[in-house]
Amino acid sequence: MTEEANGFRKIVYLSFPPEASNRPVVCNLALLFNLSFNILKADISPRHEGSLTLELAGREVDYHKGISYLKQNGVKITPASQKIFRDEELCMHCGLCTSLCPTKALSVNLENRIVEFDVERCSACGMCTRVCPVRAMIVDMNENDLR
Ligand code: SF4
Ligand code: SF4
């Protein structure tokens, strides 16, 4: 989890059962809990199971209330950081992934040329898995459709 001057921020992956996909539960995060959200990835269709990767921002206490509200409405929540990991033995710090990473979770340390991975910034978009020559970046594909 990260704390910044403008509040608490976290990227979460949401799975919606069909009965929850018709309700405005995400909009209610703003209305009821004063949380702002940024949709990073969406795969939602009415009356079907769907998924959404969201960056939520606001007060930490409101974030936890919002997460409880989502759970009460049948939404399954996974921190995006739990859906990806880097195999440190495989990574050769070539830097290829850093130019593609949309959230800057992967970045080159200019002092030692090491590619650093900040998992809390990761949205589990899967872009890095497509370019990594040694397949060091691994995303949990069970619930996340990374086409
Ligand atoms: S999955 Fe890879 S490319 Fe996407 S945000 Fe995470 S580290 Fe960056
Ligand atoms: S592309 Fe793969 S090997 Fe290269 S820095 Fe990124 S994770 Fe490491």
GROMACS .gro file of C-alpha atoms and ligand atoms in nm:
model
  163
    1MET     CA    1   0.000   0.000   0.000
    2THR     CA    2   0.120   0.349  -0.071
    3GLU     CA    3   0.049   0.677   0.105
    4GLU     CA    4   0.085   1.003  -0.084
    5ALA     CA    5   0.017   1.368  -0.003
    6ASN     CA    6  -0.322   1.358  -0.171
    7GLY     CA    7  -0.430   1.047   0.018
    8PHE     CA    8  -0.429   0.672   0.020
    9ARG     CA    9  -0.402   0.490  -0.313
   10LYS     CA   10  -0.435   0.128  -0.406
   11ILE     CA   11  -0.483  -0.072  -0.725
   12VAL     CA   12  -0.736  -0.352  -0.692
   13TYR     CA   13  -0.872  -0.618  -0.921
   14LEU     CA   14  -1.249  -0.673  -0.891
   15SER     CA   15  -1.449  -0.976  -1.010
   16PHE     CA   16  -1.822  -0.918  -1.048
   17PRO     CA   17  -2.076  -1.197  -1.039
   18PRO     CA   18  -2.357  -1.149  -1.297
   19GLU     CA   19  -2.603  -1.020  -1.035
   20ALA     CA   20  -2.362  -0.747  -0.927
   21SER     CA   21  -2.262  -0.633  -1.275
   22ASN     CA   22  -2.591  -0.442  -1.320
   23ARG     CA   23  -2.555  -0.239  -1.001
   24PRO     CA   24  -2.372   0.095  -0.987
   25VAL     CA   25  -2.146  -0.026  -0.706
   26VAL     CA   26  -1.831   0.137  -0.843
   27CYS     CA   27  -2.002   0.476  -0.886
   28ASN     CA   28  -2.122   0.443  -0.529
   29LEU     CA   29  -1.762   0.434  -0.411
   30ALA     CA   30  -1.747   0.803  -0.501
   31LEU     CA   31  -2.097   0.888  -0.380
   32LEU     CA   32  -2.094   0.702  -0.049
   33PHE     CA   33  -1.727   0.697   0.046
   34ASN     CA   34  -1.576   0.995  -0.132
   35LEU     CA   35  -1.327   0.775  -0.314
   36SER     CA   36  -1.202   0.866  -0.657
   37PHE     CA   37  -1.134   0.588  -0.901
   38ASN     CA   38  -0.945   0.542  -1.222
   39ILE     CA   39  -1.044   0.245  -1.439
   40LEU     CA   40  -0.725   0.081  -1.565
   41LYS     CA   41  -0.886  -0.220  -1.730
   42ALA     CA   42  -1.244  -0.331  -1.777
   43ASP     CA   43  -1.419  -0.639  -1.903
   44ILE     CA   44  -1.782  -0.595  -1.801
   45SER     CA   45  -2.100  -0.684  -1.986
   46PRO     CA   46  -2.453  -0.674  -1.842
   47ARG     CA   47  -2.578  -1.003  -1.692
   48HIS     CA   48  -2.234  -1.166  -1.725
   49GLU     CA   49  -1.939  -1.206  -1.497
   50GLY     CA   50  -1.698  -0.921  -1.534
   51SER     CA   51  -1.372  -0.783  -1.409
   52LEU     CA   52  -1.233  -0.439  -1.346
   53THR     CA   53  -0.893  -0.314  -1.243
   54LEU     CA   54  -0.929   0.010  -1.049
   55GLU     CA   55  -0.697   0.256  -0.889
   56LEU     CA   56  -0.876   0.390  -0.582
   57ALA     CA   57  -0.777   0.706  -0.401
   58GLY     CA   58  -0.905   0.880  -0.092
   59ARG     CA   59  -0.875   0.846   0.284
   60GLU     CA   60  -0.757   0.504   0.403
   61VAL     CA   61  -1.055   0.467   0.635
   62ASP     CA   62  -1.290   0.533   0.342
   63TYR     CA   63  -1.097   0.290   0.124
   64HIS     CA   64  -1.164   0.011   0.376
   65LYS     CA   65  -1.530   0.107   0.403
   66GLY     CA   66  -1.557   0.103   0.024
   67ILE     CA   67  -1.393  -0.239   0.003
   68SER     CA   68  -1.638  -0.374   0.266
   69TYR     CA   69  -1.926  -0.227   0.067
   70LEU     CA   70  -1.806  -0.399  -0.251
   71LYS     CA   71  -1.773  -0.732  -0.070
   72GLN     CA   72  -2.124  -0.697   0.074
   73ASN     CA   73  -2.243  -0.661  -0.283
   74GLY     CA   74  -2.080  -0.986  -0.391
   75VAL     CA   75  -1.773  -0.838  -0.555
   76LYS     CA   76  -1.453  -1.038  -0.513
   77ILE     CA   77  -1.148  -0.820  -0.454
   78THR     CA   78  -0.783  -0.899  -0.506
   79PRO     CA   79  -0.503  -0.646  -0.467
   80ALA     CA   80  -0.341  -0.622  -0.810
   81SER     CA   81  -0.008  -0.678  -0.638
   82GLN     CA   82  -0.116  -1.034  -0.556
   83LYS     CA   83  -0.167  -1.116  -0.922
   84ILE     CA   84   0.187  -1.066  -1.044
   85PHE     CA   85   0.540  -1.148  -0.944
   86ARG     CA   86   0.886  -1.130  -1.091
   87ASP     CA   87   1.116  -1.429  -1.092
   88GLU     CA   88   1.426  -1.259  -0.958
   89GLU     CA   89   1.652  -1.540  -1.076
   90LEU     CA   90   1.534  -1.507  -1.433
   91CYS     CA   91   1.532  -1.129  -1.465
   92MET     CA   92   1.851  -1.006  -1.635
   93HIS     CA   93   1.764  -0.636  -1.597
   94CYS     CA   94   1.762  -0.571  -1.968
   95GLY     CA   95   1.509  -0.290  -1.923
   96LEU     CA   96   1.280  -0.388  -2.211
   97CYS     CA   97   0.973  -0.394  -1.990
   98THR     CA   98   1.025  -0.047  -1.841
   99SER     CA   99   0.928   0.146  -2.153
  100LEU     CA  100   0.595  -0.036  -2.176
  101CYS     CA  101   0.486  -0.035  -1.814
  102PRO     CA  102   0.194   0.211  -1.796
  103THR     CA  103   0.209   0.264  -1.420
  104LYS     CA  104   0.590   0.294  -1.391
  105ALA     CA  105   0.595  -0.008  -1.161
  106LEU     CA  106   0.905  -0.116  -1.353
  107SER     CA  107   1.182   0.139  -1.372
  108VAL     CA  108   1.558   0.155  -1.416
  109ASN     CA  109   1.763   0.269  -1.122
  110LEU     CA  110   2.000   0.507  -1.298
  111GLU     CA  111   2.272   0.463  -1.038
  112ASN     CA  112   2.317   0.087  -1.064
  113ARG     CA  113   2.118   0.007  -1.386
  114ILE     CA  114   1.906  -0.242  -1.193
  115VAL     CA  115   1.543  -0.269  -1.305
  116GLU     CA  116   1.333  -0.215  -0.994
  117PHE     CA  117   0.983  -0.353  -0.956
  118ASP     CA  118   0.739  -0.167  -0.729
  119VAL     CA  119   0.458  -0.418  -0.700
  120GLU     CA  120   0.227  -0.167  -0.528
  121ARG     CA  121   0.219   0.043  -0.845
  122CYS     CA  122   0.145  -0.258  -1.066
  123SER     CA  123  -0.201  -0.288  -1.222
  124ALA     CA  124  -0.140  -0.646  -1.342
  125CYS     CA  125  -0.206  -0.534  -1.699
  126GLY     CA  126   0.029  -0.802  -1.832
  127MET     CA  127   0.213  -0.580  -2.083
  128CYS     CA  128   0.553  -0.672  -1.942
  129THR     CA  129   0.486  -1.044  -1.979
  130ARG     CA  130   0.462  -0.999  -2.355
  131VAL     CA  131   0.804  -0.842  -2.400
  132CYS     CA  132   1.017  -1.010  -2.137
  133PRO     CA  133   1.262  -1.233  -2.326
  134VAL     CA  134   1.314  -1.470  -2.033
  135ARG     CA  135   0.951  -1.470  -1.904
  136ALA     CA  136   1.051  -1.333  -1.568
  137MET     CA  137   0.722  -1.145  -1.521
  138ILE     CA  138   0.438  -1.378  -1.432
  139VAL     CA  139   0.071  -1.283  -1.400
  140ASP     CA  140  -0.195  -1.498  -1.237
  141MET     CA  141  -0.419  -1.570  -1.536
  142ASN     CA  142  -0.687  -1.759  -1.344
  143GLU     CA  143  -0.923  -1.466  -1.302
  144ASN     CA  144  -0.763  -1.200  -1.519
  145ASP     CA  145  -0.821  -1.215  -1.891
  146LEU     CA  146  -0.510  -1.058  -2.036
  147ARG     CA  147  -0.582  -1.059  -2.406
  148SF4     S1  148   0.179  -0.597  -1.525
  148SF4    FE1  149   0.385  -0.532  -1.583
  148SF4     S2  150   0.353  -0.369  -1.736
  148SF4    FE2  151   0.158  -0.394  -1.624
  148SF4     S3  152   0.166  -0.248  -1.457
  148SF4    FE3  153   0.245  -0.441  -1.375
  148SF4     S4  154   0.464  -0.430  -1.402
  148SF4    FE4  155   0.376  -0.270  -1.534
  149SF4     S1  156   1.208  -0.750  -1.967
  149SF4    FE1  157   1.222  -0.925  -1.825
  149SF4     S2  158   1.442  -0.960  -1.803
  149SF4    FE2  159   1.418  -0.755  -1.889
  149SF4     S3  160   1.416  -0.620  -1.708
  149SF4    FE3  161   1.204  -0.668  -1.757
  149SF4     S4  162   1.156  -0.846  -1.626
  149SF4    FE4  163   1.379  -0.829  -1.632
   0.00000   0.00000   0.00000
